[in-house]
Structure formats: C-alpha cells, structure tokens
CSV table of C-alpha atoms in Angstrom, one decimal:
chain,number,residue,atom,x,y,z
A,1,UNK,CA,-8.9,34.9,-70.9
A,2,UNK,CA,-9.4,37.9,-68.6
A,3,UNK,CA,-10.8,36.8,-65.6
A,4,UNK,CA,-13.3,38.8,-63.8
A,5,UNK,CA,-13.0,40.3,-60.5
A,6,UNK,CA,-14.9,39.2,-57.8
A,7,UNK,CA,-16.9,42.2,-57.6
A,8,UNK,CA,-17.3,41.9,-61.5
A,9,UNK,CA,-18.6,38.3,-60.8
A,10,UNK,CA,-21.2,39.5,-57.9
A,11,UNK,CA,-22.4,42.0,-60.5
A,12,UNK,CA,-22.8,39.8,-63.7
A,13,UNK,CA,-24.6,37.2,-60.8
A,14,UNK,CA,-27.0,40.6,-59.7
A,15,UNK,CA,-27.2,41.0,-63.6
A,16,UNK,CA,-28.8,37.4,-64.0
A,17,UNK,CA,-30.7,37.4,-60.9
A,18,UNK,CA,-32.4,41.1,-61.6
A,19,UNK,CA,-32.8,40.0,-65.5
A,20,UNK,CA,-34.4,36.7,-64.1
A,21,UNK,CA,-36.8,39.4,-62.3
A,22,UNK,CA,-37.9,41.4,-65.0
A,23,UNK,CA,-38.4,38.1,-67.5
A,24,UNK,CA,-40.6,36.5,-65.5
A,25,UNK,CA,-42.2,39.0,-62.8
A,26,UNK,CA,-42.2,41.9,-65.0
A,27,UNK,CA,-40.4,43.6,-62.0
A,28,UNK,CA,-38.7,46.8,-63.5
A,29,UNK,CA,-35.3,47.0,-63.9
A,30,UNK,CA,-32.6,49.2,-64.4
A,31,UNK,CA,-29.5,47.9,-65.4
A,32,UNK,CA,-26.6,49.6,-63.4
A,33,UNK,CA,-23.1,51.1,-64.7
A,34,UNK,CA,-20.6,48.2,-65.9
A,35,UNK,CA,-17.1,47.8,-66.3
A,36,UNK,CA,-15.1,47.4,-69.3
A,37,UNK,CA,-15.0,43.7,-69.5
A,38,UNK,CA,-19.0,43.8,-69.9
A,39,UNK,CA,-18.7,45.3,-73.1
A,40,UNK,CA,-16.5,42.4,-74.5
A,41,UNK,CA,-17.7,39.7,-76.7
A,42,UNK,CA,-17.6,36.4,-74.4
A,43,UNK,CA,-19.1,33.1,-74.0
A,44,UNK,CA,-21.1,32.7,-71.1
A,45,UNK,CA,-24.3,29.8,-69.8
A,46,UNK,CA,-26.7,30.6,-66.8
A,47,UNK,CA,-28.0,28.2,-64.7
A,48,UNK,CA,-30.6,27.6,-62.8
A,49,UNK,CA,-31.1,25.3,-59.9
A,50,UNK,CA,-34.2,24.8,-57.7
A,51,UNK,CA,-34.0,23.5,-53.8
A,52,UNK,CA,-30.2,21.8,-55.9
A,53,UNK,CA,-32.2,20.3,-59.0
A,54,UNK,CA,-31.3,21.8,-62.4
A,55,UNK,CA,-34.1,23.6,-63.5
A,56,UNK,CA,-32.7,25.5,-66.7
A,57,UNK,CA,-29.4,25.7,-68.0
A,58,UNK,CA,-28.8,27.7,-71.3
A,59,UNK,CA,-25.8,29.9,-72.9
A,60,UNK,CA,-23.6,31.1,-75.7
A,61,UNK,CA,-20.3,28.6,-75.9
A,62,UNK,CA,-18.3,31.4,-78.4
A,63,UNK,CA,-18.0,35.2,-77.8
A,64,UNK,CA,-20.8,36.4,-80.1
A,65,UNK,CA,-22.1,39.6,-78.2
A,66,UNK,CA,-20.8,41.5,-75.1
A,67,UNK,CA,-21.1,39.8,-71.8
A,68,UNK,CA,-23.8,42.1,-70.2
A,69,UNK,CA,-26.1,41.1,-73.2
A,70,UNK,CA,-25.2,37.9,-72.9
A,71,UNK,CA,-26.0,37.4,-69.5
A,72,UNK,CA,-29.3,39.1,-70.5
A,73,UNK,CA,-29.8,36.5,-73.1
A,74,UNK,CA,-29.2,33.3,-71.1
A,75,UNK,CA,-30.3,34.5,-67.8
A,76,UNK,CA,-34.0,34.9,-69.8
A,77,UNK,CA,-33.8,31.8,-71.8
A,78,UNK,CA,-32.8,29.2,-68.5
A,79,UNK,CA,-36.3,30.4,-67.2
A,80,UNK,CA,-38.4,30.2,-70.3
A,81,UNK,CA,-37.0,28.3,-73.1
A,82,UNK,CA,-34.8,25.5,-71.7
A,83,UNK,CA,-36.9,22.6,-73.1
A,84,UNK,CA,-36.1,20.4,-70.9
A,85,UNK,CA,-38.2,22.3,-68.6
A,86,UNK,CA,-41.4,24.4,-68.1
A,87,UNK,CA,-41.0,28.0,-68.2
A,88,UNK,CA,-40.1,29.5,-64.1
A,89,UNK,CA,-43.3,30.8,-62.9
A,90,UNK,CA,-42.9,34.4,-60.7
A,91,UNK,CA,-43.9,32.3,-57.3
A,92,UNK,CA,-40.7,29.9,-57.9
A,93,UNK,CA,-38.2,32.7,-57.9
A,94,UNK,CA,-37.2,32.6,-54.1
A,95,UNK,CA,-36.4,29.1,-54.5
A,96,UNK,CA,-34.4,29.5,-57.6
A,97,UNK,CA,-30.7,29.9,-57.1
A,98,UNK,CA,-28.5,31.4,-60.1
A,99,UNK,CA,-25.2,30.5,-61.6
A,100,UNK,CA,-23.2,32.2,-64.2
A,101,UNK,CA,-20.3,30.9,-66.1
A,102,UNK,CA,-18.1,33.2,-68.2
A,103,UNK,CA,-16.3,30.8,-70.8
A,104,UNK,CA,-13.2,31.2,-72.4
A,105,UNK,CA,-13.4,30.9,-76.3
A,106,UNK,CA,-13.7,26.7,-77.4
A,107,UNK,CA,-10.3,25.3,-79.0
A,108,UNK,CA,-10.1,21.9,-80.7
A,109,UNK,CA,-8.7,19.1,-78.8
A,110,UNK,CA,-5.9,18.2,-81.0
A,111,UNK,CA,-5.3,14.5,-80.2
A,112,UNK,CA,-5.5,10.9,-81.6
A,113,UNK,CA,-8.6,10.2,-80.2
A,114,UNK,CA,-7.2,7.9,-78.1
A,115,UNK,CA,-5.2,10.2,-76.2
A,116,UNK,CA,-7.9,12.8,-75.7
A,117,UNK,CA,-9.3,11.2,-72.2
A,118,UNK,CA,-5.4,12.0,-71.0
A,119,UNK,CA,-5.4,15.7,-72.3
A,120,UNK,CA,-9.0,16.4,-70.8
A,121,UNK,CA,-8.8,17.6,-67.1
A,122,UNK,CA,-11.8,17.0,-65.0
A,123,UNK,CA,-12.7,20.5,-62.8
A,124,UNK,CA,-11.1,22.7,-65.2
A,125,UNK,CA,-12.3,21.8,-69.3
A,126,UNK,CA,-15.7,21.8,-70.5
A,127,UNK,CA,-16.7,20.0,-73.2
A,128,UNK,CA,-18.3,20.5,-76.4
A,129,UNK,CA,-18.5,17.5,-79.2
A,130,UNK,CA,-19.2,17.8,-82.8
A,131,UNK,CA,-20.1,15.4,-85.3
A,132,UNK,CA,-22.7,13.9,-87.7
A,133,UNK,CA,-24.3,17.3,-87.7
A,134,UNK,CA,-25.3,17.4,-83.9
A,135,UNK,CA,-23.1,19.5,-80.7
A,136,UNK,CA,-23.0,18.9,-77.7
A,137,UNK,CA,-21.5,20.9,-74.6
A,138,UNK,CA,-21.1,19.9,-70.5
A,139,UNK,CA,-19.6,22.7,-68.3
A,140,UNK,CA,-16.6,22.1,-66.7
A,141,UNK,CA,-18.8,21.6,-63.0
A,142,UNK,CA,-21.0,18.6,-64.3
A,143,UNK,CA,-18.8,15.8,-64.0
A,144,UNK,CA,-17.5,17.2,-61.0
A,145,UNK,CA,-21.1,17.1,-59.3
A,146,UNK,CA,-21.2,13.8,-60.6
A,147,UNK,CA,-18.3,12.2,-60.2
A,148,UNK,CA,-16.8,11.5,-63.4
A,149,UNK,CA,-13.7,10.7,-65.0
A,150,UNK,CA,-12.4,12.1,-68.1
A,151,UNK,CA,-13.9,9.3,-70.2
A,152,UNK,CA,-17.3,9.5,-68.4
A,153,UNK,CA,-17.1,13.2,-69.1
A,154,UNK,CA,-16.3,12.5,-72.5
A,155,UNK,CA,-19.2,9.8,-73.1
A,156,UNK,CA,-21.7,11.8,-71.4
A,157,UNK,CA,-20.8,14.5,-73.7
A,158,UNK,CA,-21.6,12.4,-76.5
A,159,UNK,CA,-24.8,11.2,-75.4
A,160,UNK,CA,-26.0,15.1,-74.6
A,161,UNK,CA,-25.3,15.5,-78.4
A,162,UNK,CA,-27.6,12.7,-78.9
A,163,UNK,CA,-24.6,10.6,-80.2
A,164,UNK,CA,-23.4,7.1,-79.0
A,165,UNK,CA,-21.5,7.3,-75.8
A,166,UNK,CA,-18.0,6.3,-77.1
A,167,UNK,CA,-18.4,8.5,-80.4
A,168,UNK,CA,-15.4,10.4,-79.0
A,169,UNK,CA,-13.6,7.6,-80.1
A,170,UNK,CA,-14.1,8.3,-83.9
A,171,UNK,CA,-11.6,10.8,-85.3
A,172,UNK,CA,-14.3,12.5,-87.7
A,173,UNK,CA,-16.0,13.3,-84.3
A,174,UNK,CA,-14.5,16.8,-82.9
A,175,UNK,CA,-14.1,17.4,-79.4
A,176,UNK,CA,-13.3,20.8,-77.7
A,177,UNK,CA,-12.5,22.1,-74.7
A,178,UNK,CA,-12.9,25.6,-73.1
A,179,UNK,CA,-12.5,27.1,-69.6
A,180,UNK,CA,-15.0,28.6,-67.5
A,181,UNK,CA,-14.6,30.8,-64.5
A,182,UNK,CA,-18.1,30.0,-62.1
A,183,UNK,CA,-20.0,32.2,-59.7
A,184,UNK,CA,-23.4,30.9,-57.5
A,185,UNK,CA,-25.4,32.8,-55.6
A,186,UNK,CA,-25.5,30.9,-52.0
A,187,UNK,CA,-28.4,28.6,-52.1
C-alpha cells in the first residue's frame, strides 16, 4: 500500500472535517488542490467521536472510488446515516473530533481456522468476517482501545456481523484482514 504523507494525512483529515461542515451546517466549501494519491481508488472509514464516545463510524473496506470522494462519502454518512446514531446536529460540531483511516485492500486469512487467532496481529489487522450472508468489519484501533486479544478481536468481529461470537471457528466462515494507516484530529 502507498502510504500517505503526513501532510497528505492532515489534508484528507481537513477534507473530512470541512466535508463534515458543509453536510451538516451547510457552511460552503471549496475543496482545495490534491495530490496524486487522492485520485486513487482506496478503502477508507471516518469516524466520529464526541467528548471520546463514538458517535459515527462509516466507510468503504475495498478501493471502489478515489480517496478524496471517498473521504466525501464517509465523512457525510458518520454524521447522518450511521444508524447506530442520530444524525450530528450543526451545534455538536465543536465537540466532534474526526478520524480517518486509509485501508489497504482486504485479503483472506488463509488458515485452518484454528490457526487464524496466531496469524491475526492486534494493532496492525483489521478485521472483516463473512459468512451466512452477513459481514462484518472492526478497524485495526478497536481492540486496541479495548484491550483485546486476537481471539476477543476475532469474536467481537463476529458478533458485529450479527453472528455467534466463536463463528470464526467454522471454516465456511471467511475472515480477512487489511491494514490501515490512522490520522485524529487532537481532541
């Protein structure tokens, strides 16, 4: 994966954060000149945390437009269509801090399900897990936040798929792992 720059990061961050602006305020914006790696086709989830409470978290696990419109895209549905939450009123946006996580593209954990707590490293993978016709995807940061192993990780992975905790454990279950390189805004 090409990393970004840190200056590329503090721009897509700006992105979100000015996006975030127009969605909800209706502030005007203009979105400035981008680099190259904009333009390519990457996965990418926004989040959105409130006084360190999540407060909308969506995104695109695979590459399916260029980063800039991606950005766009998740940056406006964290605020408004994250169903876990109501929509981000304009008078919560000072208190709203922003988080944007470029993925790499998912690759199938090749393993005896058995193994695949071993070949999962907490910090670095995310997670997605497929199976009985439901997904479900944790960013490499939540189980560091919480404290979890690689089977925690795992089983909580399962569960956010609406599965049972240990599906992992079933080798018509699919796993995947992916990468993600993480800027915040300082809170």
């Amino acid at each position: 994966m090409e990393l970004l720059t840190q200056v590329e990061g503090e721009l897509a961050l700006s992105h979100a954060r000015h996006v975030l602006h127009e969605h909800v305020a209706r502030e005007t914006y203009i979105e400035p000149e981008f680099s190259q790696i904009f333009s390519r086709k990457r996965g990418v989830f926004v989040t959105l945390t409130k006084k360190g409470h999540l407060r909308g978290c969506i995104g695109f696990p695979q590459a399916v437009m260029p980063l800039r419109d991606a950005i766009r895209e998740a940056a406006c549905s964290a605020a408004t269509d994250d169903p876990r939450f109501p929509a981000v009123s304009p008078k919560e946006l000072p208190d709203i801090c922003v988080e944007v996580t470029v993925l790499t593209e998912p690759v199938v954990l090749d393993a005896a399900p058995a193994d695949r707590p071993a070949l999962v490293v907490v910090g670095k993978h995310g997670l997605i897990v497929r199976g009985y016709g439901r997904s479900g995807l944790l960013l490499p940061q939540v189980p560091v936040e919480w404290g979890w192993n690689s089977t925690k990780f795992l089983d909580n992975t399962c569960m956010k798929a609406g599965l049972s905790e240990k599906c992992w454990q079933e080798p018509s279950v699919q796993v995947l792992t992916f990468e993600g390189q993480i800027f915040t805004e300082k809170s």
